[in-house]
PDB file of C-alpha atoms in Angstrom:
ATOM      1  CA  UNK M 232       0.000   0.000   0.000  1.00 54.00           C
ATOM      2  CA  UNK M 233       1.597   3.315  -1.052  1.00 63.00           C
ATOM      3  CA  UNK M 234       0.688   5.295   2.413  1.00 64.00           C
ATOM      4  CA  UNK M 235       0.634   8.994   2.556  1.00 70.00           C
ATOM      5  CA  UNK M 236       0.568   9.003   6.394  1.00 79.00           C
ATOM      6  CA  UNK M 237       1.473   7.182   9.489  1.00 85.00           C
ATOM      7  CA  UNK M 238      -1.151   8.113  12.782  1.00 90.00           C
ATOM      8  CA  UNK M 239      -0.924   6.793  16.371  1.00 92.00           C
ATOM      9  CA  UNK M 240      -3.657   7.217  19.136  1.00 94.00           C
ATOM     10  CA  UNK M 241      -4.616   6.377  22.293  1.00 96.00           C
ATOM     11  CA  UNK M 242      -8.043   6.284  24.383  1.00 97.00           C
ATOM     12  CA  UNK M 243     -10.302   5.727  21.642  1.00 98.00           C
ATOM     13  CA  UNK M 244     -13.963   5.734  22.517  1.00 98.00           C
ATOM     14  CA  UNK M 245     -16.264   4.581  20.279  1.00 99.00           C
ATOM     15  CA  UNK M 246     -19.870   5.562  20.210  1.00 99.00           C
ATOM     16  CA  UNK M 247     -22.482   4.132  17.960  1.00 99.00           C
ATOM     17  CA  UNK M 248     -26.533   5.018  17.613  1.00 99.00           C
ATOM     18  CA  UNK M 249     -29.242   3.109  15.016  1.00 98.00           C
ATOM     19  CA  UNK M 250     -30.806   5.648  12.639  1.00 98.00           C
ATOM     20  CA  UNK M 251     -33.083   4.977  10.243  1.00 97.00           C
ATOM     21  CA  UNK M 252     -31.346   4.125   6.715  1.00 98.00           C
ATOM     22  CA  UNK M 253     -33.888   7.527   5.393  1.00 97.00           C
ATOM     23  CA  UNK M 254     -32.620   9.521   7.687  1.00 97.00           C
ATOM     24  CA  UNK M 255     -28.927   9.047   6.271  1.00 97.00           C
ATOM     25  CA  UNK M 256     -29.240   8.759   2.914  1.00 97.00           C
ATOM     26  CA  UNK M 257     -29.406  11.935   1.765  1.00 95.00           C
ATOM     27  CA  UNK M 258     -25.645  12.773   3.361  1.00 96.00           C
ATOM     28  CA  UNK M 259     -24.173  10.138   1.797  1.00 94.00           C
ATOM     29  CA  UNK M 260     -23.112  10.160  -1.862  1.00 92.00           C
ATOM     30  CA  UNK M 261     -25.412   8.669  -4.632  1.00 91.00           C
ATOM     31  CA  UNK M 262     -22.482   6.607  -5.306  1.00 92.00           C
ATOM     32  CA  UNK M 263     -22.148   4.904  -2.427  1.00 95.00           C
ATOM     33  CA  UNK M 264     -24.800   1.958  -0.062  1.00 96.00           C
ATOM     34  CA  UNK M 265     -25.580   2.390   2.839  1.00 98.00           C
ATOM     35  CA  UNK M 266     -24.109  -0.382   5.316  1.00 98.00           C
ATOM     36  CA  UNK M 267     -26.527  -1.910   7.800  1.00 98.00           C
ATOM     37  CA  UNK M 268     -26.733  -4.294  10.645  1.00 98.00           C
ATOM     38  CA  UNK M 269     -29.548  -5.191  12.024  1.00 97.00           C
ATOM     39  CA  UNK M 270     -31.783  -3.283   9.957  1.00 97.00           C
ATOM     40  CA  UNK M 271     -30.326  -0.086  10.742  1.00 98.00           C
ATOM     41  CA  UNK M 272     -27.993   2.259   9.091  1.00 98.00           C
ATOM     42  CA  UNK M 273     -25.380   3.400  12.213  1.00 99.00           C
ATOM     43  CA  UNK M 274     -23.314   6.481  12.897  1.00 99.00           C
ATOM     44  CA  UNK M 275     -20.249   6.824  15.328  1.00 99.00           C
ATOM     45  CA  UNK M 276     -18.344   9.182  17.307  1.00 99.00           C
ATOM     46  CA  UNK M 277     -15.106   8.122  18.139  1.00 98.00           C
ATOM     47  CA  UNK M 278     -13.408  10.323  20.838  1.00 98.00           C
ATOM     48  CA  UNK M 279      -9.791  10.184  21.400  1.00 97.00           C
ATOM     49  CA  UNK M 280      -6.115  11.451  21.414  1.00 96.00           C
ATOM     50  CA  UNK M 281      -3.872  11.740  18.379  1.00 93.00           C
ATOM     51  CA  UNK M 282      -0.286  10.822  19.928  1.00 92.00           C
ATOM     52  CA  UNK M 283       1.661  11.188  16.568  1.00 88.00           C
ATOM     53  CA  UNK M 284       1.397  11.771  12.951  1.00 82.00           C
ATOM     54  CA  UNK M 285       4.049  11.236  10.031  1.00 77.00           C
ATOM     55  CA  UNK M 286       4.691  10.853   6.685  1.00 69.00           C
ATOM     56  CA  UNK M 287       4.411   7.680   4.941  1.00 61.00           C
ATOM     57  CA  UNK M 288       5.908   5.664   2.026  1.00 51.00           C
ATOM     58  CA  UNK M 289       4.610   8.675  -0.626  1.00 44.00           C
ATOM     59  CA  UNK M 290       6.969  11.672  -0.925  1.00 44.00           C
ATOM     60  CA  UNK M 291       5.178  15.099  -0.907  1.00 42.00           C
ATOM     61  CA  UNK M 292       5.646  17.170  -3.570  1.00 38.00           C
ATOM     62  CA  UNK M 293       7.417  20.866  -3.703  1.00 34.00           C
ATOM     63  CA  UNK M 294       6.983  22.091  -0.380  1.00 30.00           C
ATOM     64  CA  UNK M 295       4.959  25.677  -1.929  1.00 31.00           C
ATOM     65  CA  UNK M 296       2.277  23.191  -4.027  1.00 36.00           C
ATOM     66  CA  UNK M 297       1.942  20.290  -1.624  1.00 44.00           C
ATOM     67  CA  UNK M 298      -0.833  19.781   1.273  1.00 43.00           C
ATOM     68  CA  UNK M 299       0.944  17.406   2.818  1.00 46.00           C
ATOM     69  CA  UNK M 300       3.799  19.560   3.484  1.00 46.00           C
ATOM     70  CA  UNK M 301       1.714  21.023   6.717  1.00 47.00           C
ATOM     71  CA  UNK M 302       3.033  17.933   7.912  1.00 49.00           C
ATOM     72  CA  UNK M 303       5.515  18.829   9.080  1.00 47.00           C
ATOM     73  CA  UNK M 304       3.362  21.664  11.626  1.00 48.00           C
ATOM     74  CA  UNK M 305       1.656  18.478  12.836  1.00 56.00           C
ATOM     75  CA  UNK M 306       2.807  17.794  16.278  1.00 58.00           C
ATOM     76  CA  UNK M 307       0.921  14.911  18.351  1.00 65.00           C
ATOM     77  CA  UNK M 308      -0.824  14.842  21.356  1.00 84.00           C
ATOM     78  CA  UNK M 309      -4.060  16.370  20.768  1.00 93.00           C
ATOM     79  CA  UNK M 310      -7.681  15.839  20.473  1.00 96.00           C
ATOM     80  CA  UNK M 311      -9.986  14.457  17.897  1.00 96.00           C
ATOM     81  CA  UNK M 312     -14.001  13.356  17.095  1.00 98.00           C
ATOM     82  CA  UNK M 313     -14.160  11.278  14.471  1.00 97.00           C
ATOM     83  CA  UNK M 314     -18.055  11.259  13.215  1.00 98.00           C
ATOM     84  CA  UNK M 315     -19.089   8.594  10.493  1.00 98.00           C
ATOM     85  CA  UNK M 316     -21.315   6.411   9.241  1.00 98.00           C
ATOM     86  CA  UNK M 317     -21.153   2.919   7.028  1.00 99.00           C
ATOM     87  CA  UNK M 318     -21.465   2.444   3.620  1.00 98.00           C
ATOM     88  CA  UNK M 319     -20.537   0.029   0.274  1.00 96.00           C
ATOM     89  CA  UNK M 320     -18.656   0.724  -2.864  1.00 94.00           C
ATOM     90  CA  UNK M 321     -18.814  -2.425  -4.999  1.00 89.00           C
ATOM     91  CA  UNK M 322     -20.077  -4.992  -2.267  1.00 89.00           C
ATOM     92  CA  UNK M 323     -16.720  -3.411  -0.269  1.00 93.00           C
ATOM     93  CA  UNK M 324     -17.625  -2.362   3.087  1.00 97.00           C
ATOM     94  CA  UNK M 325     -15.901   1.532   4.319  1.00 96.00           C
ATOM     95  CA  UNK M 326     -16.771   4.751   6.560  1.00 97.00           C
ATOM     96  CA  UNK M 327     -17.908   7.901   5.166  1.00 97.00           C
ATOM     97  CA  UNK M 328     -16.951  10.720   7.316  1.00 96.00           C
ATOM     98  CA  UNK M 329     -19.244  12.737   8.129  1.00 96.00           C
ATOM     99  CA  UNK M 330     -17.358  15.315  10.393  1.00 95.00           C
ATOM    100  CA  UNK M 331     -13.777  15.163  12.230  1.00 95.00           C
ATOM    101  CA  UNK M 332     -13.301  17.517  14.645  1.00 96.00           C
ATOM    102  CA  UNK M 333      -9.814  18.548  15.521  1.00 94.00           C
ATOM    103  CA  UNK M 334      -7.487  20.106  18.099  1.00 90.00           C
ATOM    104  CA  UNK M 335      -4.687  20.669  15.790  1.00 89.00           C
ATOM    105  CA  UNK M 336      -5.322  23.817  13.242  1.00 87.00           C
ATOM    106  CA  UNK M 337      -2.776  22.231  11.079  1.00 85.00           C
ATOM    107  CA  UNK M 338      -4.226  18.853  11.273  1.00 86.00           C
ATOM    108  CA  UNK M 339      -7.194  20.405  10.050  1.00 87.00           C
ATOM    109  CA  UNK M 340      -5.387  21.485   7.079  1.00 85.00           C
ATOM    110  CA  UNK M 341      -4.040  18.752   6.223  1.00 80.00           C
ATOM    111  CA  UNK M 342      -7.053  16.981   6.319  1.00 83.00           C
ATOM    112  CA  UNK M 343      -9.230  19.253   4.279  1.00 84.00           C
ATOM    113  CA  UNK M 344      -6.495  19.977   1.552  1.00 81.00           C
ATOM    114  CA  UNK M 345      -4.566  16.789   1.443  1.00 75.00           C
ATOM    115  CA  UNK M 346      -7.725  14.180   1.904  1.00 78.00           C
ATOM    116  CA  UNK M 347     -10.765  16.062   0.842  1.00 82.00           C
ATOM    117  CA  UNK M 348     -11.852  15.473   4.437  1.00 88.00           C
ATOM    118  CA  UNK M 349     -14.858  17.228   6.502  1.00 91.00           C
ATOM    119  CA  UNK M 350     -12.244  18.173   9.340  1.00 92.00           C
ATOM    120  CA  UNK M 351     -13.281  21.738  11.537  1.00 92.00           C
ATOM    121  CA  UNK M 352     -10.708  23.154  13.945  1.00 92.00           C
ATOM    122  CA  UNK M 353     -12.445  22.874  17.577  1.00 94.00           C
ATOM    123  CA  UNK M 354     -11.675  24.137  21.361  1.00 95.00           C
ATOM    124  CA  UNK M 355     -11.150  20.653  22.692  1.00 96.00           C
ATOM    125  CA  UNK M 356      -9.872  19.295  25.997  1.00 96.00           C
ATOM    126  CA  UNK M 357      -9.103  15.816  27.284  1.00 96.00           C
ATOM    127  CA  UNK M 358      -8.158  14.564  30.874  1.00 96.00           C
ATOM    128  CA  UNK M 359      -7.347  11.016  31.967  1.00 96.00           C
ATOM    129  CA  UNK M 360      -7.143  10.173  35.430  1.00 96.00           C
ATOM    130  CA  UNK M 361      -4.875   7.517  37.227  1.00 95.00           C
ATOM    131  CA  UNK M 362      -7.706   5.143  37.294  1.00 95.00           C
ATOM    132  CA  UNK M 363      -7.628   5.555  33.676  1.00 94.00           C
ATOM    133  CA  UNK M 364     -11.217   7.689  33.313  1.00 98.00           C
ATOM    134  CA  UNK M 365     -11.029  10.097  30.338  1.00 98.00           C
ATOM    135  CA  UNK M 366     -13.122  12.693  30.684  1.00 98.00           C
ATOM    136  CA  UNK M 367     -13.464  14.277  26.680  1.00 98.00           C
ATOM    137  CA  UNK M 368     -14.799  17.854  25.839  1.00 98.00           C
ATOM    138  CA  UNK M 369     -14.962  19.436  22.242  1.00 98.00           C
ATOM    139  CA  UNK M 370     -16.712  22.909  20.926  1.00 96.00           C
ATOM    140  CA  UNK M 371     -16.227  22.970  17.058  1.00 92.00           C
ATOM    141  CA  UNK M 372     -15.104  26.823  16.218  1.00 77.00           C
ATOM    142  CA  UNK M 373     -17.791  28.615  14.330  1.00 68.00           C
ATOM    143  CA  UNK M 374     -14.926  30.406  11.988  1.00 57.00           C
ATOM    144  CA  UNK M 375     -11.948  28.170  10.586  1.00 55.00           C
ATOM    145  CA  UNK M 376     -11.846  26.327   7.486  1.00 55.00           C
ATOM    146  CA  UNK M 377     -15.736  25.916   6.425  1.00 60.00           C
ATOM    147  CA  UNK M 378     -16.993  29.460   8.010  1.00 59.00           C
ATOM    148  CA  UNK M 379     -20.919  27.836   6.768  1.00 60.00           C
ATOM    149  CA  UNK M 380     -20.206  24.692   9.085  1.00 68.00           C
ATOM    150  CA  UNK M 381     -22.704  24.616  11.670  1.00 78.00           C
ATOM    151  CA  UNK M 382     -21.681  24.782  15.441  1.00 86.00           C
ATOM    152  CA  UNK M 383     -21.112  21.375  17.555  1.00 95.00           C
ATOM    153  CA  UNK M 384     -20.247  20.217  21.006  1.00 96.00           C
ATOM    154  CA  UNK M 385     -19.825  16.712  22.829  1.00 98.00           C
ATOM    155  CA  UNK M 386     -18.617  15.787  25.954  1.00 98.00           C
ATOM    156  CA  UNK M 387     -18.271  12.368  27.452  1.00 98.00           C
ATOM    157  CA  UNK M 388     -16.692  10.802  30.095  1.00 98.00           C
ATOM    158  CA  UNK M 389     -15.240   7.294  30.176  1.00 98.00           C
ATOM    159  CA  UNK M 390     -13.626   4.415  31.614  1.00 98.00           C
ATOM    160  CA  UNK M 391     -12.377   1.068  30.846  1.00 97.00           C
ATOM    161  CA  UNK M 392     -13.708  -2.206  32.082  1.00 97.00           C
ATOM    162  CA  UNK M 393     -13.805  -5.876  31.384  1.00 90.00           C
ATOM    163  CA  UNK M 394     -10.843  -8.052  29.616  1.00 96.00           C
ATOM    164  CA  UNK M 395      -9.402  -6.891  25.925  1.00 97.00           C
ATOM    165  CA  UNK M 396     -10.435  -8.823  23.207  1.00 98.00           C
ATOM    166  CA  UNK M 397     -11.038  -8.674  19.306  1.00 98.00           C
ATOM    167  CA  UNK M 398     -14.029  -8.139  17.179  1.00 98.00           C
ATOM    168  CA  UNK M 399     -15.325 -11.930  15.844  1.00 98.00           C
ATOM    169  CA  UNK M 400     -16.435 -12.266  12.443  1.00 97.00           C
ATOM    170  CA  UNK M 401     -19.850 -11.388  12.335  1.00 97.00           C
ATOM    171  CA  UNK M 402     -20.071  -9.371  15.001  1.00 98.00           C
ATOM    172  CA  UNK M 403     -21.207  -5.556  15.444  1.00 98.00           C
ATOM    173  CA  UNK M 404     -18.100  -4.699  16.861  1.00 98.00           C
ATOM    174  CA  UNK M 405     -16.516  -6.613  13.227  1.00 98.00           C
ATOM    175  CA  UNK M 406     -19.144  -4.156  11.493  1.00 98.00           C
ATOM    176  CA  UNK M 407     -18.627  -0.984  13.063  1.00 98.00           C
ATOM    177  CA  UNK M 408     -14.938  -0.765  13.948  1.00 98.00           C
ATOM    178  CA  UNK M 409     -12.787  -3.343  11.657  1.00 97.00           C
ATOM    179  CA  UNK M 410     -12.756  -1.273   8.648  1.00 96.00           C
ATOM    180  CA  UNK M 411     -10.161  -0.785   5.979  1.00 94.00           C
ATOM    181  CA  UNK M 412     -11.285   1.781   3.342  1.00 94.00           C
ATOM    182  CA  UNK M 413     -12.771   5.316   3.749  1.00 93.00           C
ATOM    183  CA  UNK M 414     -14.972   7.186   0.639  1.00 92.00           C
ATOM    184  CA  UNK M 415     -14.288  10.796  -0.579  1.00 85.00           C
ATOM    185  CA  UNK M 416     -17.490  12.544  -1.728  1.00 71.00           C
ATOM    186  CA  UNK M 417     -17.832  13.878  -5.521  1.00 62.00           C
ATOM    187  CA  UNK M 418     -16.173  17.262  -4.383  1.00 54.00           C
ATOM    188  CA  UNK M 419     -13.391  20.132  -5.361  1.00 40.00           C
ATOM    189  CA  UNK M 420     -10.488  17.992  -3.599  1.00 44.00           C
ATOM    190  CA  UNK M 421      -6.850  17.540  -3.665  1.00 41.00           C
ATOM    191  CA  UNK M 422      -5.397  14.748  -6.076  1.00 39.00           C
ATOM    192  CA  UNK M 423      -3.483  12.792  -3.005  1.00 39.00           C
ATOM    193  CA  UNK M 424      -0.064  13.783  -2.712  1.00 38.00           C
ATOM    194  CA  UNK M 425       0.236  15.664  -5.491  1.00 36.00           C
ATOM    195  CA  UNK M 426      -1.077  19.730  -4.666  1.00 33.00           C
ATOM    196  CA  UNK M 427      -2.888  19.610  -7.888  1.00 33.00           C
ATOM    197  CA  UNK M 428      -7.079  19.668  -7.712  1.00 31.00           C
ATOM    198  CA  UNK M 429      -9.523  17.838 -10.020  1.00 33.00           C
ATOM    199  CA  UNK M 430     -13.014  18.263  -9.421  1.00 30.00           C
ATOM    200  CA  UNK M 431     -15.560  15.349  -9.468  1.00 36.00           C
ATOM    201  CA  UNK M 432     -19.176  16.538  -9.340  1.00 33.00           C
ATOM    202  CA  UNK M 433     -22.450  14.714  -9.492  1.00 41.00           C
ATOM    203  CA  UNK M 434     -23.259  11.116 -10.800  1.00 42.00           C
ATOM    204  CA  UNK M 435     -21.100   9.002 -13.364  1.00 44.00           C
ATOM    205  CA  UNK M 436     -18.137  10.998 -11.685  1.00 55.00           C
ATOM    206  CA  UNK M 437     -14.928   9.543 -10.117  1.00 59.00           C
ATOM    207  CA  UNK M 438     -14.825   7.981  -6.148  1.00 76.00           C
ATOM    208  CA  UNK M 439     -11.973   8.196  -4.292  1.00 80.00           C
ATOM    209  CA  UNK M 440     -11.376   5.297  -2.100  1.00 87.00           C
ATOM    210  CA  UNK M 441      -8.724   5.831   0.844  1.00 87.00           C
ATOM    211  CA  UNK M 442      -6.870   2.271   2.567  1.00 89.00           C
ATOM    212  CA  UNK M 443      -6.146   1.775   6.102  1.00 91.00           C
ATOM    213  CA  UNK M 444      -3.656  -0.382   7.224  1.00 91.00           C
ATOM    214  CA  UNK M 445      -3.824  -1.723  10.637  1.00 92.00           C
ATOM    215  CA  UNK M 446      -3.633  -5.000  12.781  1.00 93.00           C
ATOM    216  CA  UNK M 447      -7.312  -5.922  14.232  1.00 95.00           C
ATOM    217  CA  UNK M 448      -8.233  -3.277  17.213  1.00 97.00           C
ATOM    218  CA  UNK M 449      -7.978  -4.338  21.184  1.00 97.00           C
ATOM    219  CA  UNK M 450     -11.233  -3.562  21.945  1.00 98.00           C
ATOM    220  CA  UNK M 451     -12.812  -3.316  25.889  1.00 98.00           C
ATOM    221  CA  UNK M 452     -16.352  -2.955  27.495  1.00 98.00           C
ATOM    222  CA  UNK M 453     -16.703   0.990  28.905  1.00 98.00           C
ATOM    223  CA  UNK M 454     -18.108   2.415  31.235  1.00 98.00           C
ATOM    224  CA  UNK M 455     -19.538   5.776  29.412  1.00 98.00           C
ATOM    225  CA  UNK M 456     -21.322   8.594  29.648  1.00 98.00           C
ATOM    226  CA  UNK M 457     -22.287  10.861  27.005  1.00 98.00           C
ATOM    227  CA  UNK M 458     -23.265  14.174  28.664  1.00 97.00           C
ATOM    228  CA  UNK M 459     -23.451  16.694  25.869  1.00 97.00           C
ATOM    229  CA  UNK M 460     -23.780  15.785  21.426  1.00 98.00           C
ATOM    230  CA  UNK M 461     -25.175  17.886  19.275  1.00 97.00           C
ATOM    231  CA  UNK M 462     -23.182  16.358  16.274  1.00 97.00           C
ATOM    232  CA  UNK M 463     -26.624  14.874  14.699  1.00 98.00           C
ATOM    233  CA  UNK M 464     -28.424  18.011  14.232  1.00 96.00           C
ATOM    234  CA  UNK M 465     -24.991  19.883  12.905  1.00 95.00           C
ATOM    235  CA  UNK M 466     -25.413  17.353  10.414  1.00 95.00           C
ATOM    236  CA  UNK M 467     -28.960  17.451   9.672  1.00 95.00           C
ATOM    237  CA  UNK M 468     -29.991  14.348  11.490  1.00 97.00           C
ATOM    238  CA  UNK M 469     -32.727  13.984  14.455  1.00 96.00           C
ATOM    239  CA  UNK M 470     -30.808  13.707  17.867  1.00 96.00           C
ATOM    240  CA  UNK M 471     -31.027  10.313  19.388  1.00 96.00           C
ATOM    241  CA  UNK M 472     -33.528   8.554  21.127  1.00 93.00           C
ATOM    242  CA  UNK M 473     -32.151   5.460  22.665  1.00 94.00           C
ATOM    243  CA  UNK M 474     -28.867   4.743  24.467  1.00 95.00           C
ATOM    244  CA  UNK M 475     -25.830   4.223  22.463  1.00 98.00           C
ATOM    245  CA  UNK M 476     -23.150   1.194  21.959  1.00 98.00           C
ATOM    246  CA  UNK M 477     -19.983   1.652  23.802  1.00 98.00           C
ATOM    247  CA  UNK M 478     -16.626   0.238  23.559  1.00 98.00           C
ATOM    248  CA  UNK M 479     -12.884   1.581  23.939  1.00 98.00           C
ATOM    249  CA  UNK M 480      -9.575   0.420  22.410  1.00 98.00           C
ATOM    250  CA  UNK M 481      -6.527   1.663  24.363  1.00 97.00           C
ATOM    251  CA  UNK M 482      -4.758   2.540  21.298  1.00 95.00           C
ATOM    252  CA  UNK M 483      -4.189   2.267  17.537  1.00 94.00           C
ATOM    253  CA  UNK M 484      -0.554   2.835  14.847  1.00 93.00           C
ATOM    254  CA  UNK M 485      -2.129   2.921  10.896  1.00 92.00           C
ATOM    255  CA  UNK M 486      -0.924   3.400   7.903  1.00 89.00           C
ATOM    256  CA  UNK M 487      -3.141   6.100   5.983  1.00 85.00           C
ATOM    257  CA  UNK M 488      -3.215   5.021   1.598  1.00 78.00           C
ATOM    258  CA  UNK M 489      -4.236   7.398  -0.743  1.00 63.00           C
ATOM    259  CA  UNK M 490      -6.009   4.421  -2.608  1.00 55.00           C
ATOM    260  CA  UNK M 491      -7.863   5.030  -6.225  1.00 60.00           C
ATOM    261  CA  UNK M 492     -10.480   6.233  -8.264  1.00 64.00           C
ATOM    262  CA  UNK M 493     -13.527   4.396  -8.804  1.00 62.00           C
ATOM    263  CA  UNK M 494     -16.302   5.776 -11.625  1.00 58.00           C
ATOM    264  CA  UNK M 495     -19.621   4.851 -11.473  1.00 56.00           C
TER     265      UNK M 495
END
């Protein structure tokens, strides 16, 4: 896989609700299925630290033309929200990001300019206590990057529990966290790694599909509490209504691809 980053994390929270497939649909690309499991369509937060980032096995380009060379501006240890949903391209199962809220401003670059990516610069704190409770707080900036994006806060609180294991084939946790490939929408975007834009707009139009590279998570039961989320309805969706699927992974190293085109 010819990887245009390298990311490490720690802490990582994962939070998952049902919605109804109708409800989705009309965020998600023509292009793309919607995933389910068990009838539903699902969305996630996933809450969590970003301990490093690097380049990969792609050289960036001249330093004055290339995205990726914000890189190097990139220092770990700060806060993200991840929020996504599930989809197919081809009978190939992937996440569709539907926000990723950041701590970094030149994270946030990166991933707007270099991936195409939803990513908003936020006011964003995390703690973790000796007992290993992380208590997680993030207030996307109204200005930044996408001045129209709406407002959005979440706060949680949570802590470990149970013995580590791995998702089993089959398995919601297999469907909602062991995923390898990400979609780009039909957008204005970046050509990966190169600087140079190309603009795919509207049916019959090119897909980009991004790799991940990563052994299977170590996944643990959590004790969680969501106290504040008003990602849905920054998004367009209906806030939740019943209680959400928790689990935590103490930490993650992936290799980021900039994968290929796909027309439909």
């Amino acid at each position: 896989m010819r990887s245009l980053l390298t990311v490490t994390g720690r802490d990582v929270c994962f939070v998952h609700w049902p919605v109804a497939p109708d409800a989705v649909r009309s965020l998600v690309p023509d292009a793309l299925e919607l995933d389910t499991y068990d009838g539903s369509a699902w969305v996630s937060a996933l809450a969590l630290e970003v301990v490093s980032v690097g380049p990969g096995s792609v050289a960036p380009g001249p330093l004055s033309a290339d995205p990726l060379a914000a890189l190097g501006r990139v220092a770990g240890g700060f806060p993200q929200l991840v929020f996504r949903t599930y989809v197919r391209l081809d009978d190939e199962p992937g996440i569709y990001f539907l926000s990723v809220d950041t701590g970094s401003r030149a994270a946030a670059t990166v991933g707007r300019r270099a991936f195409g990516l939803p990513f908003h610069g936020a006011r964003m704190r995390r703690t973790r206590r000796e007992d290993g409770t992380v208590t997680f707080r993030s207030c996307r900036r109204k200005r930044g990057l996408d001045p129209s994006a709406s407002a959005a806060t979440f706060q949680a609180r949570y802590r470990p529990t149970g013995e580590p294991f791995e998702a089993e084939s089959g398995s919601f946790e297999a469907f909602a966290i062991e995923r390898f490939r990400y979609f780009l929408p039909p957008s204005t975007e970046q050509v990966l790694g190169t600087g140079r834009g190309r603009v795919t707009s509207g049916a019959g139009e090119a897909t980009r599909v991004g790799t991940v590279e990563r052994v299977p998570w170590t996944l643990r039961s959590v004790d969680a509490e969501v106290r504040q989320n008003t990602l849905f309805e920054a998004v367009g969706l209906p806030a939740p209504t019943t209680a959400p699927t928790v689990r935590y992974s103490p930490g993650f190293e992936m290799a980021v691809g900039s994968g290929s085109e796909r027309d439909r």
